Structures are given as structure tokens and as C-alpha cells.
Coordinates of C-alpha atoms and ligand atoms in Angstrom, one line a residue:
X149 CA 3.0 -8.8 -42.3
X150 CA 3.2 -11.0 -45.6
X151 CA 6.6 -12.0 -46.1
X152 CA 6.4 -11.5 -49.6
X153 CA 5.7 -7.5 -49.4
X154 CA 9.0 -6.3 -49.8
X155 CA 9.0 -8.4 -53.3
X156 CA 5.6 -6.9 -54.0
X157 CA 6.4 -3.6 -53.6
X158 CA 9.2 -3.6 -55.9
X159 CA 6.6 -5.7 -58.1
X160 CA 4.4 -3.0 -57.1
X161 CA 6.6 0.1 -58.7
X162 CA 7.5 -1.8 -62.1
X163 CA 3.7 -2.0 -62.7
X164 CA 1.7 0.6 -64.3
X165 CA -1.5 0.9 -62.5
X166 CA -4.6 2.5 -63.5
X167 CA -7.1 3.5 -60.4
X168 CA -10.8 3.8 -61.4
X169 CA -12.4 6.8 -58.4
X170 CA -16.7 5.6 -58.8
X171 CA -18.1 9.0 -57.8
X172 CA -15.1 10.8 -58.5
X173 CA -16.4 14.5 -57.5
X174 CA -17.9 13.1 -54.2
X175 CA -16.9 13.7 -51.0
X176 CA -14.9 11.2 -50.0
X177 CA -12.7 11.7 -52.8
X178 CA -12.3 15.1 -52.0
X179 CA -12.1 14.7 -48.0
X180 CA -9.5 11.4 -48.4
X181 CA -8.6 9.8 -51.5
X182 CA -7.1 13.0 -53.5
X183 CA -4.9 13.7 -50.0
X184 CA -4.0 10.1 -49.7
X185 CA -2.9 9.2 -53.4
X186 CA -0.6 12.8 -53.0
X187 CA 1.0 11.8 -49.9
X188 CA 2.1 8.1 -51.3
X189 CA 3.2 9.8 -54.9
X190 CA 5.3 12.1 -52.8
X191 CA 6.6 9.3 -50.5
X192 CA 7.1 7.4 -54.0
X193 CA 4.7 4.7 -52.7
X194 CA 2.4 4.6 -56.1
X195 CA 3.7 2.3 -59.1
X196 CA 6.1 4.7 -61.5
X197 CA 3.7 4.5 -64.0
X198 CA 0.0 5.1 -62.8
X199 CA -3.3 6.8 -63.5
X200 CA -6.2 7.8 -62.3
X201 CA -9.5 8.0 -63.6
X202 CA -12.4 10.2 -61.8
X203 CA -16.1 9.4 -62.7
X204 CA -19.2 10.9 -62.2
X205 CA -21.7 12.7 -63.4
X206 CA -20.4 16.1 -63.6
X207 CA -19.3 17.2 -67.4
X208 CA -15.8 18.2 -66.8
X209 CA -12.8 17.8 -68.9
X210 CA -9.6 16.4 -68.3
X211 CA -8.6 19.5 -67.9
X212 CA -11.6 20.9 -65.2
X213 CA -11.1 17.8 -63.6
X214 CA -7.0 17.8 -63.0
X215 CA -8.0 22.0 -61.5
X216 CA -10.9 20.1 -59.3
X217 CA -8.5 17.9 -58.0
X218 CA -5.7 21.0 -57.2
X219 CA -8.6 22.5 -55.5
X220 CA -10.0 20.0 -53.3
X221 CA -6.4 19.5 -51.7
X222 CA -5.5 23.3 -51.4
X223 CA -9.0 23.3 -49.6
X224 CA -7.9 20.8 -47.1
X225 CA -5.0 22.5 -46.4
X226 CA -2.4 20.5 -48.4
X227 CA 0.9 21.6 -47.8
X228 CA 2.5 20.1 -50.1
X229 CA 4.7 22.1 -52.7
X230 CA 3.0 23.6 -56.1
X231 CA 5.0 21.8 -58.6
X232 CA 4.7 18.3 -56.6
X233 CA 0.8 19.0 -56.3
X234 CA 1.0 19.8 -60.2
X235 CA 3.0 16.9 -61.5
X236 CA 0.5 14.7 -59.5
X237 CA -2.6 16.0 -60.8
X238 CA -1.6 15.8 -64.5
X239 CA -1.6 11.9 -64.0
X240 CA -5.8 12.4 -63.4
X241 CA -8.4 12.3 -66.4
X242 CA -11.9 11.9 -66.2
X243 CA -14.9 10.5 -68.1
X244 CA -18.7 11.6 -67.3
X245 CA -20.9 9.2 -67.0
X246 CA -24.2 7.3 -65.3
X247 CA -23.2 4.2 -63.4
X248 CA -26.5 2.4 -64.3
X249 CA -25.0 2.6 -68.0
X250 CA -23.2 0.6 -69.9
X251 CA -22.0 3.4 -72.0
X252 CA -20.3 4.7 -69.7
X253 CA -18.2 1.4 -69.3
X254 CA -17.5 0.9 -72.7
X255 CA -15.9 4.4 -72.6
X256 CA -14.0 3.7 -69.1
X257 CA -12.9 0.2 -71.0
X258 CA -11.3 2.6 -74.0
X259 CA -9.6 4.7 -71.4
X260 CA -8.2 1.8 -69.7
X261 CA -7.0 0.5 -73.3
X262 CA -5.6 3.5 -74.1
X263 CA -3.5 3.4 -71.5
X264 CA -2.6 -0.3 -71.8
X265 CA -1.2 1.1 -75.3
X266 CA 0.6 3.8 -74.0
X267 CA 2.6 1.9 -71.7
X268 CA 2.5 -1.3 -74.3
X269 CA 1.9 -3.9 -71.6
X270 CA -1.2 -4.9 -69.8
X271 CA -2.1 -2.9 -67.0
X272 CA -3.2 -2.7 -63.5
X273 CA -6.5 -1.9 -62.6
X274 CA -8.1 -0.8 -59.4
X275 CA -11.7 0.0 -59.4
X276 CA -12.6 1.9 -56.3
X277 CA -16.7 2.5 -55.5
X278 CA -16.3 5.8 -53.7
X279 CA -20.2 6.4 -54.5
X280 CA -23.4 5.2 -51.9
X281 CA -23.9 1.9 -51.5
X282 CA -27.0 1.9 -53.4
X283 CA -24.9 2.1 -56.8
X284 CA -22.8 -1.2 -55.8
X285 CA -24.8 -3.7 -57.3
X286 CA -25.4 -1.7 -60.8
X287 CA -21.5 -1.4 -60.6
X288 CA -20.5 -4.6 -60.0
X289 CA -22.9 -5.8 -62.8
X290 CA -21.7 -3.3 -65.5
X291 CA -17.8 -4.2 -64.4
X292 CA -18.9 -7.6 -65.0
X293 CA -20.6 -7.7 -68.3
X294 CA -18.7 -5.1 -70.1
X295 CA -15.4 -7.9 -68.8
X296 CA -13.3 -4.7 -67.3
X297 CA -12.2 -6.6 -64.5
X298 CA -10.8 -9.2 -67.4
X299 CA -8.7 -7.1 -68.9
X300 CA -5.7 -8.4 -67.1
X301 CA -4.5 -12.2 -67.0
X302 CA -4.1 -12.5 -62.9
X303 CA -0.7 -13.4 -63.4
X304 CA 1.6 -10.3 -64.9
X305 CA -1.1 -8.0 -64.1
X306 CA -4.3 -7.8 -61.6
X307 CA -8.0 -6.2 -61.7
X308 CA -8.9 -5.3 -58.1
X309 CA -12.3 -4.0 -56.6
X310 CA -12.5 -1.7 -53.6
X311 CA -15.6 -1.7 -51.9
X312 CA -16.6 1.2 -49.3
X313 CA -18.7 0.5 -46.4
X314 CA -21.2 0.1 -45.1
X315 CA -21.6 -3.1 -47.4
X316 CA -25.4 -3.4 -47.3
X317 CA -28.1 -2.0 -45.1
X318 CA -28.8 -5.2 -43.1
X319 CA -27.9 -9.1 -42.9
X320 CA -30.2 -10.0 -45.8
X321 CA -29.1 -7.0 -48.1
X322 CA -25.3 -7.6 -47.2
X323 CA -26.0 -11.4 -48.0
X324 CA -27.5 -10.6 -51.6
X325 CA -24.6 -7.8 -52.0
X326 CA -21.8 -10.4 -51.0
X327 CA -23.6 -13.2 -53.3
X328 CA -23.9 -10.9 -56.4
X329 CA -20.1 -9.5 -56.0
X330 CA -18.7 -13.6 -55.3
X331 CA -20.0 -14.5 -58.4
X332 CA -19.1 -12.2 -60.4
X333 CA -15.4 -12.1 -59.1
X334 CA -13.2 -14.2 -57.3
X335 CA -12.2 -13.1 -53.4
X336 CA -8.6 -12.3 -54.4
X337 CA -10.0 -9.2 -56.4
X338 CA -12.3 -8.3 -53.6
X339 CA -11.2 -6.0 -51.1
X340 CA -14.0 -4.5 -48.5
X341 CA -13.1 -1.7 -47.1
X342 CA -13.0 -0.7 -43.0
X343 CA -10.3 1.9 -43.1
X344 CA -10.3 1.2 -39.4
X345 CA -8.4 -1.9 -39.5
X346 CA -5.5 0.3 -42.0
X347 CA -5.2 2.8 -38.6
X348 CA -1.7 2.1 -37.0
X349 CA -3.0 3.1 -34.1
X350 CA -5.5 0.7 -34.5
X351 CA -2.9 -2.3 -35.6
X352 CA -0.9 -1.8 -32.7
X353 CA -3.8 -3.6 -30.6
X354 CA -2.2 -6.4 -32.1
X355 CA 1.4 -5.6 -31.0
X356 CA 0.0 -4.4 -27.5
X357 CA -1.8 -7.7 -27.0
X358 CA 0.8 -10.4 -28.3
X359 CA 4.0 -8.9 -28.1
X360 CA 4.1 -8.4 -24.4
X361 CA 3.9 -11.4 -22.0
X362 CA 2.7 -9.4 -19.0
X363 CA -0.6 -8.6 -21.0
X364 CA -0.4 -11.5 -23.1
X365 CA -1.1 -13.7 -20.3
X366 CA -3.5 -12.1 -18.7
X367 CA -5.9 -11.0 -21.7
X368 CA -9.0 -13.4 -20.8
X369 CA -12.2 -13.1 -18.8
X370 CA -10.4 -14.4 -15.5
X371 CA -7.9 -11.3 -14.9
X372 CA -10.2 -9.0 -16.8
X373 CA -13.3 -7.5 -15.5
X374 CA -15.0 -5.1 -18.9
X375 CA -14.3 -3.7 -21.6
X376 CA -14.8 -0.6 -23.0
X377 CA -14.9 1.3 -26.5
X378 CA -16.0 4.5 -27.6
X379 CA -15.8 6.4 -30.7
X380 CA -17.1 9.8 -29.9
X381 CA -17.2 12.8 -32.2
X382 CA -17.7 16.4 -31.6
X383 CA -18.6 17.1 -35.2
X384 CA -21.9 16.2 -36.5
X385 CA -23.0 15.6 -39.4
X386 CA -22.8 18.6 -41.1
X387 CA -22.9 18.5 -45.3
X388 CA -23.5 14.7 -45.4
X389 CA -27.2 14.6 -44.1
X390 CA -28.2 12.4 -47.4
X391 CA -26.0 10.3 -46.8
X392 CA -26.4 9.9 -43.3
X393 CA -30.0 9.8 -42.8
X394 CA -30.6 6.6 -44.5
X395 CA -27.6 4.5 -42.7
X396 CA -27.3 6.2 -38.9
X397 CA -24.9 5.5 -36.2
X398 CA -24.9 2.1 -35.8
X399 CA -24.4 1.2 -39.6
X400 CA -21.7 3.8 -40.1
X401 CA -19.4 3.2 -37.4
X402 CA -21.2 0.3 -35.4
X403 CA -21.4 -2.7 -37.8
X404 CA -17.6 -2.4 -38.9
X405 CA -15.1 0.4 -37.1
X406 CA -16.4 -0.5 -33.5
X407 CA -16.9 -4.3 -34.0
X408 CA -13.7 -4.4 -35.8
X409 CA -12.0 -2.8 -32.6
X410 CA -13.4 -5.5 -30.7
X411 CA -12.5 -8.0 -32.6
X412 CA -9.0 -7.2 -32.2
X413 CA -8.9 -6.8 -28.8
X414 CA -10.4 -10.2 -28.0
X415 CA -9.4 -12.4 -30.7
X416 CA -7.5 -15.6 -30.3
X417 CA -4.1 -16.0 -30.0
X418 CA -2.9 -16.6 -34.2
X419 CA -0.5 -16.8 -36.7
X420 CA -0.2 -13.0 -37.2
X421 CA 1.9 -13.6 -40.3
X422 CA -1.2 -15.2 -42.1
X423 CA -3.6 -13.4 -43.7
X424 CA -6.3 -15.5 -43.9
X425 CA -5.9 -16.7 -40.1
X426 CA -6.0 -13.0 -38.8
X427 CA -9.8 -12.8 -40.7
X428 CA -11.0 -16.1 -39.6
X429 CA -9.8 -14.9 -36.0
X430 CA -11.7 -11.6 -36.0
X431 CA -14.7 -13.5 -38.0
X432 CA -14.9 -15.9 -34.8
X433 CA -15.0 -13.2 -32.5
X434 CA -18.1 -11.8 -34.5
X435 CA -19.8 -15.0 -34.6
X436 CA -19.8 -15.5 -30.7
X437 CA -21.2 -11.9 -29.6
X438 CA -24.7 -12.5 -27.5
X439 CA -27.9 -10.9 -28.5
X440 CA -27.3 -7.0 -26.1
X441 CA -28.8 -7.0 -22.6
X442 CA -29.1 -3.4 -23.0
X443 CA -29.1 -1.3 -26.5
X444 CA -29.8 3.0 -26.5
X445 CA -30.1 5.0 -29.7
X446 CA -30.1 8.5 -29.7
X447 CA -30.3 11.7 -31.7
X448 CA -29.4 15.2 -31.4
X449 CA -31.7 18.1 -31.1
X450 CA -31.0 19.6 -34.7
X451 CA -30.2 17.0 -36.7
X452 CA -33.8 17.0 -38.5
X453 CA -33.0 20.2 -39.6
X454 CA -29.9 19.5 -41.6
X455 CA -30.1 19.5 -45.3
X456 CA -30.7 16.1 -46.5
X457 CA -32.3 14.8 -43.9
X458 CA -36.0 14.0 -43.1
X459 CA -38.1 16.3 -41.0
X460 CA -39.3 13.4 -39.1
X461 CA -36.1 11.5 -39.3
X462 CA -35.9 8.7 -36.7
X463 CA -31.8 8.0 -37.8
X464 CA -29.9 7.7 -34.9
X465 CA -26.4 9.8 -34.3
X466 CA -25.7 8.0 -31.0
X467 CA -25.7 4.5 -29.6
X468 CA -24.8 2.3 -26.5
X469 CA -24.5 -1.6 -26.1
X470 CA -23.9 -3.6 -23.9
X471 CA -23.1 -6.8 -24.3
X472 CA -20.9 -9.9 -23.8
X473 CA -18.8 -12.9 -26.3
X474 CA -19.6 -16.7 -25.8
X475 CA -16.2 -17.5 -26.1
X476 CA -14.2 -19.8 -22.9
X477 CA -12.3 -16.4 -23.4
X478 CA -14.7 -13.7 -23.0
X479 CA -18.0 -15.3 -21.0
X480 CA -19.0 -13.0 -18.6
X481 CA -17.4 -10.0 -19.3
X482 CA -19.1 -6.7 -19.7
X483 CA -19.0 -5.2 -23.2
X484 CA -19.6 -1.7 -24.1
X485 CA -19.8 -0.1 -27.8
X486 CA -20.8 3.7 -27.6
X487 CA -20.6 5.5 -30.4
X488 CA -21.9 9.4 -31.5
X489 CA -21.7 12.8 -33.0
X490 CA -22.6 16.2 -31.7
X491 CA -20.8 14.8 -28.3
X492 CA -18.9 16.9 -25.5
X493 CA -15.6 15.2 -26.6
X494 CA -13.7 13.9 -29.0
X495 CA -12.0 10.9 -28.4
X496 CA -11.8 7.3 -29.9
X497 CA -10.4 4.7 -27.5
X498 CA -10.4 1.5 -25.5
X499 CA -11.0 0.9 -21.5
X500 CA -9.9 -2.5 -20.1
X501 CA -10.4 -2.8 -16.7
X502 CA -8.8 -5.7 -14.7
X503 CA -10.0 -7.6 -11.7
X504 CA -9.1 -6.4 -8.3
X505 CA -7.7 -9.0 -6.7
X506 CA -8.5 -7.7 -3.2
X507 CA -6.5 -10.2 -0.9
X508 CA -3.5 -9.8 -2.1
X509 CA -1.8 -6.6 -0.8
X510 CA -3.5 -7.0 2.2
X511 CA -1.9 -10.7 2.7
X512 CA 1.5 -9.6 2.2
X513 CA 1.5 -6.0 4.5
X514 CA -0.7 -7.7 7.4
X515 CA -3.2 -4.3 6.8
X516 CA -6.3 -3.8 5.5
X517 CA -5.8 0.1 5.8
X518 CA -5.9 0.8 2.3
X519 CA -7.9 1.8 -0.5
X520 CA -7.0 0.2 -3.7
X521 CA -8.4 0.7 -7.7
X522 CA -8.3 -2.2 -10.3
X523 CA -5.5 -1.6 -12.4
X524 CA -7.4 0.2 -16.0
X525 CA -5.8 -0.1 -19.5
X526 CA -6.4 2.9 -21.7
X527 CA -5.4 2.6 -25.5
X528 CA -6.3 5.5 -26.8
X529 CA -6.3 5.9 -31.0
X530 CA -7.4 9.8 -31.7
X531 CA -7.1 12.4 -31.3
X532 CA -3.4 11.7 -30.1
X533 CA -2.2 7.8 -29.4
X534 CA -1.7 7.5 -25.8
X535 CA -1.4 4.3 -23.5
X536 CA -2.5 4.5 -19.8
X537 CA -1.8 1.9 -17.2
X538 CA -3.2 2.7 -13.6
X539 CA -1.0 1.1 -11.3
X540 CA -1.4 1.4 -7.5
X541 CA 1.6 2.5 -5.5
X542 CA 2.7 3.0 -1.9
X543 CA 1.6 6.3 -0.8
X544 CA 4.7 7.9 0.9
X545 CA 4.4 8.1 4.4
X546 CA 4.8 6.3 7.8
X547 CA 1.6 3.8 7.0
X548 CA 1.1 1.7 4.2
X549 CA -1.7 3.6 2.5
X550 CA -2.0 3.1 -1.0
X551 CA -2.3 5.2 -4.2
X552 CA -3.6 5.3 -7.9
X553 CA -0.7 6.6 -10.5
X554 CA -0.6 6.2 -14.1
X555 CA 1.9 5.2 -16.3
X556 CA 1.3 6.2 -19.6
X557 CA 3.1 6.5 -23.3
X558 CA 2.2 8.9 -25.7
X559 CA 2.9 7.2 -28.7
X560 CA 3.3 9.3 -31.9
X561 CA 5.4 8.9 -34.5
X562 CA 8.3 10.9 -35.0
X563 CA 8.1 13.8 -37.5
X564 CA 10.7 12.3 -39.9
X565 CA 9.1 8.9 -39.9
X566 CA 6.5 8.5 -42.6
X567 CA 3.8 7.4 -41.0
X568 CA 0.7 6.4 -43.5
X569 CA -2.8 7.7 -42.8
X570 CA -5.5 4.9 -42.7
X571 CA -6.6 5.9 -46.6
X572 CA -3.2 6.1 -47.9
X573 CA -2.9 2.3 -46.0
X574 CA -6.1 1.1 -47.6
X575 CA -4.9 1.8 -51.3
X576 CA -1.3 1.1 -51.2
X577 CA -2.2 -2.4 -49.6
X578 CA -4.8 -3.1 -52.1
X579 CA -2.3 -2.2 -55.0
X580 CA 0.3 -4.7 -53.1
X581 CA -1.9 -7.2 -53.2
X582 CA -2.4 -7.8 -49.4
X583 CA -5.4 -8.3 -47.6
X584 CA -4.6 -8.5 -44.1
X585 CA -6.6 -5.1 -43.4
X586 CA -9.8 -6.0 -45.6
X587 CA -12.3 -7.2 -44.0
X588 CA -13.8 -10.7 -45.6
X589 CA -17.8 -11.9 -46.5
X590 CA -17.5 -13.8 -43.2
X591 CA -17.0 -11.0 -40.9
X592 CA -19.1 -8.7 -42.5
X593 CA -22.3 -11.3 -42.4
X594 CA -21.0 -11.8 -38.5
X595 CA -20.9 -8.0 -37.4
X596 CA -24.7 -7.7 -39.5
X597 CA -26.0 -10.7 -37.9
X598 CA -25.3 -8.7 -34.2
X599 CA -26.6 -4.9 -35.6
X600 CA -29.3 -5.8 -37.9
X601 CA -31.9 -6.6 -35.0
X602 CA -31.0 -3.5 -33.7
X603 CA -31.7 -1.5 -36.3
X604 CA -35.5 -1.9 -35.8
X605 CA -37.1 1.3 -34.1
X606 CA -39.7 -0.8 -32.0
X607 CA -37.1 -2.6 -30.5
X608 CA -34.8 0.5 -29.3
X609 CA -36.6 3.5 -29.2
X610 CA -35.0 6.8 -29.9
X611 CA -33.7 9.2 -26.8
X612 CA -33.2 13.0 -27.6
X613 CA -30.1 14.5 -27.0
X614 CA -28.7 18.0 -26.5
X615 CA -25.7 18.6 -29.0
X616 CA -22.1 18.9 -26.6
X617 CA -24.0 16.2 -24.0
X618 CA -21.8 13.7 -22.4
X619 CA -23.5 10.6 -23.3
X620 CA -26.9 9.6 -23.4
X621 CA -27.2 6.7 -20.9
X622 CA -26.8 9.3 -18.4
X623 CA -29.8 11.0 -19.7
X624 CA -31.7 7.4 -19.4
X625 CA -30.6 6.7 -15.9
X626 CA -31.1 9.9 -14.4
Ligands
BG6_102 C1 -16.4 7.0 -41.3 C2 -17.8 7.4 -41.0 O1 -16.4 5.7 -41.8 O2 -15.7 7.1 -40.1 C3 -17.9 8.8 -40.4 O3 -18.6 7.4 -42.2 C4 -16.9 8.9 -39.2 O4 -19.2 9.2 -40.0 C5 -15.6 8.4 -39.6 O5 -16.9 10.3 -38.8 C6 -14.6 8.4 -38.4 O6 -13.4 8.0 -39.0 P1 -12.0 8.8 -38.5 O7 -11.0 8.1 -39.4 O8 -12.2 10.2 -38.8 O9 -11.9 8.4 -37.1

């Protein structure tokens, strides 16, 4: 999108880089950033020169580490060849260490100075908090005082932050997050993650929406009637119950992926090519979203017995909303955010569903003897990228009787295209230096402003569901 990319990337490639993993060993290291970092080294999408650097608590050596590494991807199936896999890992080292201790970022700072010195220039570096978002703050603090994130000049070489979400646990603690991490470093170095937004599945909302007049003009609350967006999982929650238990649905997915879906879809029209107007866009949408007429948060039977999580837990794994935008756009229109795991399906996607316009086929044939649906736009992102358009057609016959057909596009990419995964996305864009796909302060305060009041127990009371159900409203209604 930033005209200048092509001249950063080449930027990008003469640069030695050096990427700092927070919570190296942890599991979304493991699950994501290992694959991702080997899939842009193979595609030759990481700066020539580069290194990373795992930390966490474990003692390993460099050596323990760079076999950890090897092992995490053969675990996940990687089918990339041995010698590619081997080359990659022997640019990992790591360094043990407490992240509530400066120690441990005096020794990070020698690392990083050693390999200045090896290279003879000035460095990269990335900083990447892969660890809960209870360690930010001692982090950020640490990275301040001990001046890591000064090593470079800002002008033939950059210090960058990466920050995982969920960023805070409500408005207020996202607020004192947000203040803490401005002040100690300036938004160009600040990139929040919601890898979401680096799906091009997800993107292509954008292309859908803007690029093509015959939706174009019709994306607003006159021609549309609801929309729709669910991010259901089959899987639940498996080895991440401490994690899990103290965030729940509706701060894992609900405060950032799903908000961030809807803030494409409905945005203003904008100057696409401008990263800052793209935020401010989805920011806006955030800001006008009305308190939810109707909010359900469930659980599913089991989940209290998963390690790491409290016998009397009262986390939900499910939610529902519905609400609407006070936007000219938007008012009026029926939202709905669902979101769960442990579900019967899974299946991430959007429904829009236009008006009926009910006079007009009936105007132009002289009969009424038909039955007609609204035309329904289906985009769904995962598990395959598919487009659906319901269109009603003539039935074939002697009368004019009417029928419901779909067009649809399955829209993968093709086997010898590289096509980036939303992690590989997130890094490569933060070592470009483009920001399009972070998410900024202002949208985060936005999307906590809308979830934090429904976070409170007393206020949305939690429903029991059966692991494989449906949904839950149809538990509710029934
Ligand atoms: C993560 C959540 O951010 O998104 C997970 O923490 C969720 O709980 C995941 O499963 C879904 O992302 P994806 O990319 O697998 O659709």
C-alpha cells in the first residue's frame, strides 16, 4: 500500500536486523513465529543479515536453543528441507533471563552490541513481547531505562516494539498500558499487534468493498439490512487454560479480531494509500458503536476442568452481540459479533444481508406469484476463502416463479504464488517499516470502551453450553 515499500524492501535486505522473541520458549513462538520467520528466510523476505534472539527463563544454550527451535517446527509439521531448516536455525541464540530484571537487559544490550560489531554498522532491532500481557509494563520499563531501544539513530537504522494482544484487561488498564508505552517511545516504534488485520483474506474486505462499484454504492444502511460476523472454532482451549482463564472470549478475539472485521466492513470511504487515514477510518467506526441491546456469554461444559483453569471459573469461551453504529452510514442496522470454542463448526466469516426491495419484480412482470429472498453476501475468511452472492433467478418454466441461486468464488491462491500467512505479514511489515496493519492507541481505547462494560459478570450472566453445540442463543431462546 505505501508507495515507498518496494524502496523499503530493498532498504529492508541491506539492513542487518536483530529480532528480540520476549518469552522465547512460549507457545506462540512455537505455534507461529519459528514457522513464520522460516517461511520469509526461505522466500528471502528477512534482511540478508539478521538474528534472532530467544528469551526466557529456561537455561538453554545457544546450542539447546537453535535444537528447540528445529523441534518446534518439525513438530508442526514443517516441510521444509533439512539443510534450509538448519541454515535458518543457526542464525538463533538465546540468553536466560527474568523480565522484571535489569540483568537480564544489560546482557540482551551486549548481545545486541556484539552483533552491531560483527556486522560493523548499527543494527536493526525488533523487540517482540511474545510473553502475557502482565509482563508488558516491566518490559517496556527495562527497554527504556537500560536505552535498548536507543541503540540505533532512527535514521540509518530503527528500534521497533511489537506488542501482542490483548493490550490490557480493560479501558482503564489499556489506558495506563498505552500512557506508559507513549512515553517511553515514540508511535513510529510502536507497533500493536491484531494479526487479523495481516490476514489477506481479511484485507481483501477492503478490495471487495472499494474496488467494485456495484457493492461500492450500495454499502450503507439504505440497501443493507444486517450484518453478520462469526468467528467460531471447533477447538477449545486445550494447553492454554492459564492463559485463557484470566482474558475469555471477548478479550481474545472480541475486543480486537472481531471489532477489527467490523471496522473494515463499515468504514468510510478513504485514501487507502495512507496509512494513517486507514486507522483513523477504522478508529471512527469504533468510536460510534452503541452500548449492545442484547449481549450472551457462555461456557462449555469442561472447560473448568482444564489445566490452568479455576474450578469455579466464570471465563467465558462464547459470546453474542448485538448491536448497531451511530454513524449516517450504519444507523439502524442490526449487528452481530458471535464468537466461541468448543463449537459444531469451524468457520470465520461475514453475512451481509441486503434489503428486499419487494416492489420491484413484481412491477416489471405484472405478478405477484413469486417468492423472492434478499440478496446475502457471504465473505468467508477460514477455513477456505470463499465469496457467496445469492441472487434470485427465473425459475424455468411456463410461469414467472422465482428462485434463489448462488454465485460464489472460491478464492485461494494459487500454489506457486507465495502467499504470506498473517504472522509472516505481521513481522515482515514491521521490519519494513509500515504500519498500515497495526492497529493504533486510538482504536484500541475505542474497541475497550465498547467490551469493557461487558466484561462485568452481573451484567451478562454466564449460559452453559454442551461442547459441538451450535450456538448458544439458541439455547437462550428455546
Ligand atoms: C488468537 C486467539 O488471537 O486468535 C486464539 O488468542 C484464537 O484463541 C486465534 O484461536 C484465532 O486465530 P486464527 O488465525 O487461528 O483464526
Amino acid at each position: 500500500m505505501d508507495k515507498n515499500l518496494s524502496l523499503r524492501q530493498n532498504q529492508m535486505e541491506e539492513s542487518p536486523t536483530v529480532i528480540s522473541i520476549f518469552g522465547g520458549t512460549g507457545d506462540l513462538a512455537q505455534t507461529k513465529l519459528f514457522s513464520a520467520l522460516l517461511d520469509l528466510f526461505a522466500h528471502g523476505a528477512l534482511p540478508n543479515k539478521f538474528k534472532v534472539i530467544g528469551i526466557s527463563r529456561k537455561n538453554l544454550s545457544d546450542q539447546e536453543y537453535q535444537t528447540f527451535v528445529a523441534d518446534s517446527l518439525k513438530s508442526k509439521g514443517c516441510d521444509y528441507r533439512g539443510e534450509i531448516v538448519k541454515k535458518f536455525c543457526d542464525h538463533f541464540s538465546y540468553l536466560a533471563g527474568n523480565f522484571d530484571d535489569e540483568v537480564t537487559f544489560h546482557c540482551l544490550g551486549e548481545s545486541l552490541k556484539e552483533f552491531d560489531r560483527s556486522t560493523g554498522q548499527c543494527t536493526n532491532k525488533l523487540f517482540y513481547l511474545a510473553v502475557p500481557p502482565n509482563l508488558y509494563r516491566s518490559i517496556f520499563r527495562y527497554l527504556d531505562e537500560s536505552k535498548l531501544m536507543k541503540l540505533c539513530d532512527g535514521v540509518t537504522s530503527w528500534s521497533r516494539i511489537l506488542v501482542e494482544k490483548p493490550f490490557g484487561r480493560d479501558l482503564a488498564t489499556a489506558e495506563a498500558l498505552e500512557k506508559d508505552l507513549c512515553s517511553r517511545f515514540l508511535e513510529e516504534q510502536i507497533y500493536r499487534i491484531d494479526h487479523y488485520l495481516a490476514k489477506d483474506a481479511i484485507e481483501n474486505i477492503i478490495a471487495l468493498r472499494f474496488a467494485n462499484t456495484v457493492l461500492a454504492d450500495s454499502w450503507h444502511g439504505e440497501q443493507i439490512e444486517s450484518i453478520k460476523i462469526r468467528l467460531f472454532e471447533t477447538k477449545d482451549v486445550s494447553s492454554r487454560g492459564s492463559f485463557y482463564d484470566g482474558v475469555g472470549a471477548l478479550r481474545d478475539v472480541g475486543q480486537n479480531h472481531v471489532l477489527q472485521i467490523l471496522a473494515l466492513l463499515t468504514m468510510d470511504p478513504l485514501d487507502i494509500e495512507k496509512v494513517d487515514s486507514l486507522r483513523q477510518a477504522r478508529a471512527a467506526v469504533l468510536r460510534s458503536l452503541t452500548a449492545p441491546t442484547k449481549v450472551i456469554r457462555g461456557q462449555y461444559v469442561g472447560y473448568q476442568e482444564t489445566k490452568g483453569v479455576e474450578p469455579n471459573s466464570n471465563t467465558e469461551t462464547y459470546f453474542k452481540i448485538e448491536t448497531k453504529l451511530d454513524t449516517d452510514r450504519w444507523r439502524n442496522v442490526p449487528i452481530t459479533l458471535e464468537a466461541g470454542k468448543a463449537l459444531a463448526q469451524n468457520i470465520n466469516d461475514v453475512v451481509v444481508t441486503f434489503k428486499d426491495r419487494k416492489n420491484s419484480a413484481a412491477a416489471t412482470t405484472g405478478s405477484n406469484n413469486f417468492s423472492r429472498q434478499s440478496n446475502i453476501l457471504t465473505i468467508q475468511f477460514s477455513p477456505e476463502q470463499r465469496i457467496t452472492l445469492t441472487v434470485s433467478v427465473k425459475k424455468p418454466g411456463f410461469s414467472f416463479a422465482l428462485e434463489s441461486r448462488e454465485l460464489e468464488l472460491m478464492h485461494s491462491p494459487a500454489l506457486d504464488v507465495y502467499s504470506p500467512e498473517a504472522y509472516e505479514r505481521v513481522l515482515y511489515d514491521c521490519i519494513v517499516g509500515d504500519q498500515t496493519r497495526f492497529v493504533s492507541g486510538q482504536e484500541v481505547m475505542a474497541a475497550w470502551r465498547f467490551i469493557t462494560p461487558l466484561l462485568e459478570e452481573t451484567v451478562t450472566p454466564l449460559v452453559k453450553y454442551e461442547p459441538g453445540s451450535a450456538g448458544v442463543d439458541t439455547l437462550i431462546d428455546n
